[in-house]
GROMACS .gro file of C-alpha atoms in nm:
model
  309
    1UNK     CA    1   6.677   4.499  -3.379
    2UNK     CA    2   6.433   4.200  -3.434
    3UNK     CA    3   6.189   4.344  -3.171
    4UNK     CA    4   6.254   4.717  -3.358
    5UNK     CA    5   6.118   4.591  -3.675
    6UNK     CA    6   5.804   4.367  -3.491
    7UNK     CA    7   5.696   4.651  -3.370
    8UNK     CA    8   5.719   4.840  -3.672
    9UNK     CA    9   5.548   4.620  -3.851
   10UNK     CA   10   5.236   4.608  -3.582
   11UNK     CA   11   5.209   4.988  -3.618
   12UNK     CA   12   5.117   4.959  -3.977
   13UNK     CA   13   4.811   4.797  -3.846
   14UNK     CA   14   4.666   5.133  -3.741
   15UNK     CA   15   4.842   5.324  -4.059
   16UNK     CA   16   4.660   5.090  -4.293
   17UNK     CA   17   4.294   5.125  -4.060
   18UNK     CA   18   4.322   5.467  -4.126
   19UNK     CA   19   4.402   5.520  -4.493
   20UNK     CA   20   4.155   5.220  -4.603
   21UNK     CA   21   3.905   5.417  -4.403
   22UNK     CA   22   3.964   5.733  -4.599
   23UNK     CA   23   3.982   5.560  -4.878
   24UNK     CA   24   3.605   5.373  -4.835
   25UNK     CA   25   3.443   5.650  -4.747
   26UNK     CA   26   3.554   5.868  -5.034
   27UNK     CA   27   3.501   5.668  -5.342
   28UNK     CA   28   3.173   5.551  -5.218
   29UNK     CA   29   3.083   5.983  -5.199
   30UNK     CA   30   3.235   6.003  -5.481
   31UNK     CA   31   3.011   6.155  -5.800
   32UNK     CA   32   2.955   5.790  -6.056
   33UNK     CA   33   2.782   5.470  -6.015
   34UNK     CA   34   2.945   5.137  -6.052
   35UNK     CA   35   2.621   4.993  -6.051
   36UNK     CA   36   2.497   5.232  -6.384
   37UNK     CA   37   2.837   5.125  -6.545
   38UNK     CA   38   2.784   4.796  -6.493
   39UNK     CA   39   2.411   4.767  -6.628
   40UNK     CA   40   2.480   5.036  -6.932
   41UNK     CA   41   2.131   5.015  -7.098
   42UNK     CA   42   1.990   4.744  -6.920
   43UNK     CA   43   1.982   4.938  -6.631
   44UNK     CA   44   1.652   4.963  -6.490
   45UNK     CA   45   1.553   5.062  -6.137
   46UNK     CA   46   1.465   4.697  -6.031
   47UNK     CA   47   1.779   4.576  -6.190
   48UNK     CA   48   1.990   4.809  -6.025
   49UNK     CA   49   1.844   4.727  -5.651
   50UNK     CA   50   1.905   4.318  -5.757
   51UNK     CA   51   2.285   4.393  -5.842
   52UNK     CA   52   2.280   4.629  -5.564
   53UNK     CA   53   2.220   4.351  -5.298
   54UNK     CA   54   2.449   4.146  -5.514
   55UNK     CA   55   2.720   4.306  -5.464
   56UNK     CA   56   2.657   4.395  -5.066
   57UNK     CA   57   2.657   4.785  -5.186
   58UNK     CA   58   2.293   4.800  -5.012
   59UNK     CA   59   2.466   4.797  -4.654
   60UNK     CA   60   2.536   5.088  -4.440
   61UNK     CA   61   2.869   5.162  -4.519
   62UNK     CA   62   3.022   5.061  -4.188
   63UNK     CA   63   2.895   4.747  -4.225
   64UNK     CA   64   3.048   4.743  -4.593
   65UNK     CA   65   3.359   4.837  -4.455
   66UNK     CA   66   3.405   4.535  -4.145
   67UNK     CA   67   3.303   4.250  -4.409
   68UNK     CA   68   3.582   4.433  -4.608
   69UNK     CA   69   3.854   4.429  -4.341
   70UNK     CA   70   3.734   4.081  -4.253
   71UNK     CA   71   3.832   3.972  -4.630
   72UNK     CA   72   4.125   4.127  -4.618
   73UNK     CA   73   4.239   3.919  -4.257
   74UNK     CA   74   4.131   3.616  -4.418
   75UNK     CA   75   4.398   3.670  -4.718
   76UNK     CA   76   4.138   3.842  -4.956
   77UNK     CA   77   4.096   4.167  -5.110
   78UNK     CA   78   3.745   4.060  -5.261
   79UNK     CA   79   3.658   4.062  -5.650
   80UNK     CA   80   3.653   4.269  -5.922
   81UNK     CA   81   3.302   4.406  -5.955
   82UNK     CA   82   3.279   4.382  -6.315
   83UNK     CA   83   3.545   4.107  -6.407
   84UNK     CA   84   3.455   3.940  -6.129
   85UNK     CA   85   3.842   3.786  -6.110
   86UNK     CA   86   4.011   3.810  -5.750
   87UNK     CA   87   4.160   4.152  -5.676
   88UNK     CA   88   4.501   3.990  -5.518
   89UNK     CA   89   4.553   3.800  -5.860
   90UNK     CA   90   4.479   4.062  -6.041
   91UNK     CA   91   4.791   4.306  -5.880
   92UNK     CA   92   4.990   4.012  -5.867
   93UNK     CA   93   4.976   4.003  -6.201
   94UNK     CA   94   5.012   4.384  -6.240
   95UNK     CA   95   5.277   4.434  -5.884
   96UNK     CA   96   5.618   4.349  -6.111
   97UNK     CA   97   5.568   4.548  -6.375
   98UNK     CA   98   5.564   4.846  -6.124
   99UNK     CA   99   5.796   4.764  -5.893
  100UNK     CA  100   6.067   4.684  -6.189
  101UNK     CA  101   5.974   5.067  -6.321
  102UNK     CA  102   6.021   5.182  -5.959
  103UNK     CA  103   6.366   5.034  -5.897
  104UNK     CA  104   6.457   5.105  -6.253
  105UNK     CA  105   6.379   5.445  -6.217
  106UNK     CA  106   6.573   5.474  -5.832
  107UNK     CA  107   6.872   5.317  -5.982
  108UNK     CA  108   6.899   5.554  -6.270
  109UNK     CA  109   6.831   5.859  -5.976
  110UNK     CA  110   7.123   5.700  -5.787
  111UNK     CA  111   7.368   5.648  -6.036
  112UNK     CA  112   7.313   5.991  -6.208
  113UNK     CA  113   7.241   6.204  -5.872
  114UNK     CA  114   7.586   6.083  -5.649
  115UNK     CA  115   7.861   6.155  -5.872
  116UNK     CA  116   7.665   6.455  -6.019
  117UNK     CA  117   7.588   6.576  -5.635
  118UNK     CA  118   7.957   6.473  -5.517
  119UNK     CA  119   8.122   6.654  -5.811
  120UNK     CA  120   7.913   6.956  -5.768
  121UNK     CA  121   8.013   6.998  -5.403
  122UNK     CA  122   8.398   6.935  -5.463
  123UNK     CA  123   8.405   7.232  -5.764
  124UNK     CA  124   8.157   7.444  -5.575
  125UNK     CA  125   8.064   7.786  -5.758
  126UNK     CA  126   8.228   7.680  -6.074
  127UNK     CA  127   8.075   7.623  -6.440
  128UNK     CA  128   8.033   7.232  -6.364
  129UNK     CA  129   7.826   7.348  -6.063
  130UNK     CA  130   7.610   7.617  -6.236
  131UNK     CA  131   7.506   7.383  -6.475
  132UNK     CA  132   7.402   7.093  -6.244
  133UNK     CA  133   7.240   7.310  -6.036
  134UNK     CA  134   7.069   7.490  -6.348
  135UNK     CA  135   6.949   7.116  -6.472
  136UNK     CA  136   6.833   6.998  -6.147
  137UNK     CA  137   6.598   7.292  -6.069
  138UNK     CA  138   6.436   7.231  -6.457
  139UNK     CA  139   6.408   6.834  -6.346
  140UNK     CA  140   6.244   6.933  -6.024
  141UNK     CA  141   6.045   7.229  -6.232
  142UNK     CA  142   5.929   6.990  -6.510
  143UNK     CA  143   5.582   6.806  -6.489
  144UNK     CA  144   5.579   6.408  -6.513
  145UNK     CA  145   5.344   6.391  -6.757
  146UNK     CA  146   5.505   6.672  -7.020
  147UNK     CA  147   5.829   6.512  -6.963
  148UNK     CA  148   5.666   6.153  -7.040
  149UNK     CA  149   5.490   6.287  -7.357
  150UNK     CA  150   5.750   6.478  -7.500
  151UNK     CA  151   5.992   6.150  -7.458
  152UNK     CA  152   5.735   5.953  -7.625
  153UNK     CA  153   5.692   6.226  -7.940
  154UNK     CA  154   6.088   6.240  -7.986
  155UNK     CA  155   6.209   5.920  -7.871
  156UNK     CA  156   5.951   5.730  -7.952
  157UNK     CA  157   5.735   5.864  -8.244
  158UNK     CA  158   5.979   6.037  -8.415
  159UNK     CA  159   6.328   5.874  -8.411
  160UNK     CA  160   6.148   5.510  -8.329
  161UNK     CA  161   6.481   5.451  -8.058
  162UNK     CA  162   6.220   5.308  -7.848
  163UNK     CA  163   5.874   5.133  -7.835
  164UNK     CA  164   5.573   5.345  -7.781
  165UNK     CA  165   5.380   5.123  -7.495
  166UNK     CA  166   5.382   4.761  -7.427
  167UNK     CA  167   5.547   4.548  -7.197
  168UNK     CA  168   5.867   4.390  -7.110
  169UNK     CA  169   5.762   4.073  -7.211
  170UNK     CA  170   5.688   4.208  -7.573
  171UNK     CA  171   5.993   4.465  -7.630
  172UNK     CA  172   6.191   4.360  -7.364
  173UNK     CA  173   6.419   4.631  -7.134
  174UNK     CA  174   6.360   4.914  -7.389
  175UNK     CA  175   5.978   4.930  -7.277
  176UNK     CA  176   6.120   5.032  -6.960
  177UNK     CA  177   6.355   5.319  -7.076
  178UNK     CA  178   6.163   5.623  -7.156
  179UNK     CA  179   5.927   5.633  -6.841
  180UNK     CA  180   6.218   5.513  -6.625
  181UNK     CA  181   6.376   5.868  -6.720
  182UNK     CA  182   6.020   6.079  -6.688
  183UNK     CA  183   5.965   5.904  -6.353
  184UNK     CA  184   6.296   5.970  -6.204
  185UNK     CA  185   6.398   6.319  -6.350
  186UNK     CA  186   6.253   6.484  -6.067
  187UNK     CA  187   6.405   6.240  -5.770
  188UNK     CA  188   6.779   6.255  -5.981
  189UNK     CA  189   6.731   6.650  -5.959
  190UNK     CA  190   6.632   6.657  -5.571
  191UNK     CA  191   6.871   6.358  -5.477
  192UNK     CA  192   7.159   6.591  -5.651
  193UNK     CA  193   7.064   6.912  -5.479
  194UNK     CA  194   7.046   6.725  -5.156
  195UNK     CA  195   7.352   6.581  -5.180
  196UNK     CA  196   7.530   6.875  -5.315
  197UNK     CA  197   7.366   7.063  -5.042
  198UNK     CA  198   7.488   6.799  -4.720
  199UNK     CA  199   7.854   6.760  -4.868
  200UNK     CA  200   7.934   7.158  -4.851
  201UNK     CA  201   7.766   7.158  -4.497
  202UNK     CA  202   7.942   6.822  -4.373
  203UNK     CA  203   8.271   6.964  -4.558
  204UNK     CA  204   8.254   7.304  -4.314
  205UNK     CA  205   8.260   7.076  -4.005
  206UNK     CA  206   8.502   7.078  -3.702
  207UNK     CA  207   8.648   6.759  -3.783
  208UNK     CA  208   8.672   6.823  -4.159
  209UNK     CA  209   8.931   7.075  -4.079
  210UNK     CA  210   9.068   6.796  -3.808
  211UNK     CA  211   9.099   6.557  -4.055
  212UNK     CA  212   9.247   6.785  -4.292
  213UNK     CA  213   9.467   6.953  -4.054
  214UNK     CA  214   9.623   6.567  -3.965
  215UNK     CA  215   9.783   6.568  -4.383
  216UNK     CA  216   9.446   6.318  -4.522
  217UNK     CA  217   9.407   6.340  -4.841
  218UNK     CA  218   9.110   6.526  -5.015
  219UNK     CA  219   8.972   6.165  -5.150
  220UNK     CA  220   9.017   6.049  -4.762
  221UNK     CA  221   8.885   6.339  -4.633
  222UNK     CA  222   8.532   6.308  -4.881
  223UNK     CA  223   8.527   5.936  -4.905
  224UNK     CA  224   8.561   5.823  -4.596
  225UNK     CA  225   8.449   6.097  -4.351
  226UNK     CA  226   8.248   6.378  -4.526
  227UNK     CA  227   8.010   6.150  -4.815
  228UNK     CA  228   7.940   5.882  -4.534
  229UNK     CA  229   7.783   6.123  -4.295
  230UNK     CA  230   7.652   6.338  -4.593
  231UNK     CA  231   7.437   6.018  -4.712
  232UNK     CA  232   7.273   5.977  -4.361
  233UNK     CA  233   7.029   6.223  -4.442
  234UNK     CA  234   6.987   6.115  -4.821
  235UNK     CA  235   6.862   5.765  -4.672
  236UNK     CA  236   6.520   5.922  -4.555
  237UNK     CA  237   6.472   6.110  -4.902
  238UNK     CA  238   6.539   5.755  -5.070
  239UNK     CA  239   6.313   5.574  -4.867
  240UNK     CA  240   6.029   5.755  -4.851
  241UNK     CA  241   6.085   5.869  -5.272
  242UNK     CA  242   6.033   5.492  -5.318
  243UNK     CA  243   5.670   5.477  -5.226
  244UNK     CA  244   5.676   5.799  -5.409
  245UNK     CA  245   5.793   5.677  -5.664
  246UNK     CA  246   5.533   5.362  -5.656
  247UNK     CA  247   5.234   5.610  -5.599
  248UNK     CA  248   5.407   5.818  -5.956
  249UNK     CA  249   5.376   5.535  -6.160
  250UNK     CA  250   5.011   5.575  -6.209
  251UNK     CA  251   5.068   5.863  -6.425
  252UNK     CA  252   5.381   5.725  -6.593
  253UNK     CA  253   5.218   5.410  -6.659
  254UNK     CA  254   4.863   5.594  -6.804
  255UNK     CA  255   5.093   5.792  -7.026
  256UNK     CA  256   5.323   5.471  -7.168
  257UNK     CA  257   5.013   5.247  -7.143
  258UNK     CA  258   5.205   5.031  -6.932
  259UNK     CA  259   5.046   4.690  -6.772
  260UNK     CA  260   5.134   4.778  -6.432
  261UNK     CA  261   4.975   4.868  -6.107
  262UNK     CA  262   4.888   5.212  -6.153
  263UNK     CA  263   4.712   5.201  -6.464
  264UNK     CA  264   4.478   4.892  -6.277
  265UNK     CA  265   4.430   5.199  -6.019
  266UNK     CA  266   4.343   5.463  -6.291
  267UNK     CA  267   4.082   5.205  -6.499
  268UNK     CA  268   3.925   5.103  -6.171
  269UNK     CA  269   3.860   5.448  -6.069
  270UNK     CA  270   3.720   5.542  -6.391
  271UNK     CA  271   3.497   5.253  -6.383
  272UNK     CA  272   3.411   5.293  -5.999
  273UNK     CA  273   3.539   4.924  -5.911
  274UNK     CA  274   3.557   4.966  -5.558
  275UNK     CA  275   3.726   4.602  -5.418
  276UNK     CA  276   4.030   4.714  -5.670
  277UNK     CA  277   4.093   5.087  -5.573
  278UNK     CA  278   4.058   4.958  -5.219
  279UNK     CA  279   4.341   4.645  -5.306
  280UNK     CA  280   4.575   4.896  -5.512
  281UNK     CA  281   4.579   5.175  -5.227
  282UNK     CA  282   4.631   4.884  -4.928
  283UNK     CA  283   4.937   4.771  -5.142
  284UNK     CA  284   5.101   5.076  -5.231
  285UNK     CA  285   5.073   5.157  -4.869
  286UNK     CA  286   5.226   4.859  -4.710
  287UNK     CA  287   5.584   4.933  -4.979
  288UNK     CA  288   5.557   5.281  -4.794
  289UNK     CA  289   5.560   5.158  -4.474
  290UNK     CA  290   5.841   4.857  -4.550
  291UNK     CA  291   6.026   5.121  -4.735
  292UNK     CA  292   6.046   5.342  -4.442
  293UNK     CA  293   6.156   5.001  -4.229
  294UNK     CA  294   6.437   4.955  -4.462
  295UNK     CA  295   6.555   5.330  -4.426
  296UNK     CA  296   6.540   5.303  -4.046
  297UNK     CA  297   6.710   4.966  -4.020
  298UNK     CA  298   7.036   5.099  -4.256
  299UNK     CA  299   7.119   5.420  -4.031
  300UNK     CA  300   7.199   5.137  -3.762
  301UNK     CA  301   7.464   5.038  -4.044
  302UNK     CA  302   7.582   5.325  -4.176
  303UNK     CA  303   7.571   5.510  -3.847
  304UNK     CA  304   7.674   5.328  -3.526
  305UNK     CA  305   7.590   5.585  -3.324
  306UNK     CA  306   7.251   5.499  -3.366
  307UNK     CA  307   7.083   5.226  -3.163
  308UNK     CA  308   6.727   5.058  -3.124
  309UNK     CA  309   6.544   4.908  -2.854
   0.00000   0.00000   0.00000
């Protein structure tokens, strides 16, 4: 297992190569100029070739990208171009705010999605199905970013329930309420049809009927054979919904005006800050890649049929 997850962890090496690469090359072809920002009307051509050099943005782009990567080796992610503050401080600073909305918003999934899922499959084809089916396709069918906005106009503008914005730290747990539910509507509505889905095809099994056939109860028979190999499947949606989920929060987070990761993405690629969008998009892709870990080491757990070498 320990060997499994080493060399898991050295094939992120090449993962990460190749989306920083992608990543370097496009916002530098990108249309904007973080030097023109930067100047505003100072900017003059002379100016512009002296912060130019400053900044090492006069290299040949290879060359841009190896000092980068060399940085990054050494513990560094480089400095903010205008701010000039230290890109790893500055999503330190933003990382919890958007990994709490992230869990916040799996948790709330989880805990609507399985016994809405379960239930579904146990009273298949009746009214309690129809409408749990009905409100999962309108949470998979409904934008992010209408769901956020109308939340905020009704929830938050109109009856005041909760804050409009802010942080934890200022309203506490409420802050996180409204874009916890327009985050995860459309993960509760796939988890549920998933589940739903895997239950009434593990339920139709051979050894379903076995079971059944030896006098188990139905609660025996769902409990403890059908929802454990039902899940197995639900695992990989999970995991990789997480970095999902972490990638999502840049809208949610522009739309709340939340402090968090994703809105340090969206203001640095409006402003062109290259050492940022380069630090935000290296992060979010290391919590795919240790998301995807997690999922891989839990089937040995939940299924012992599976082994790694």
């Amino acid at each position: 297992m320990v060997r499994y997850i080493l060399r898991r962890l050295v094939l992120f090496i090449p993962v990460a190569l190749g989306i920083t690469i992608i990543v370097f090359v496009l916002i530098r072809f990108a249309p904007g100029d973080p030097i023109y920002t930067m100047l505003g009307l100072d900017y003059s051509k002379e100016a512009a070739e002296g912060l130019r050099h400053q900044l090492g943005l006069d290299r040949p782009i290879p060359v841009q990208y190896a000092f980068w990567v060399g940085r990054v080796l050494r513990g560094e992610l480089g400095r903010s171009f205008f701010s000039r503050e230290p890109v790893l401080a500055m999503i330190l600073r933003r990382l919890p705010t958007t990994v709490m909305l992230t869990i916040t918003s799996m948790s709330v999934a989880l805990l609507i999605s399985v016994p809405t899922g379960i239930i579904s499959a146990r009273w298949k084809d009746t009214i309690i199905d129809n409408v749990s089916r009905l409100v999962a396709i309108l949470g998979v069918s409904i934008p992010v970013f209408w769901l956020g906005l109308m939340l905020l106009v009704v929830f938050g503008a109109y009856l005041r329930w909760f804050p409009i914005g802010g942080t934890v730290q200022e309203y506490g747990p409420k802050a996180l309420v409204l874009p916890s539910i327009a985050l995860g509507s459309g993960f509760t509505a796939l988890l549920t049809r998933m589940i739903r889905s895997n239950l009434i095809e593990t339920l139709g099994e051979d050894y379903i009927r076995t079971a059944r056939a030896k006098g188990l109860t139905d609660n025996k028979v769902y409990f403890h054979h059908a929802l454990k190999n039902a899940l197995i499947p639900v695992i990989t949606v999970v995991g990789l919904q997480f970095g999902t989920l972490l990638g999502g929060a840049v809208l949610t987070e522009t739309i709340f005006n939340l402090p968090g990761l994703g809105r340090l993405l969206v203001d640095a690629i409006n402003a062109r800050d290259y050492p940022i969008i380069q630090g935000c998009v290296l992060t979010i892709s290391f919590f795919f890649v240790v998301a995807n870990l997690v999922v891989d080491v839990m089937y040995g757990f939940i299924d012992p049929r599976i082994r790694y070498r």
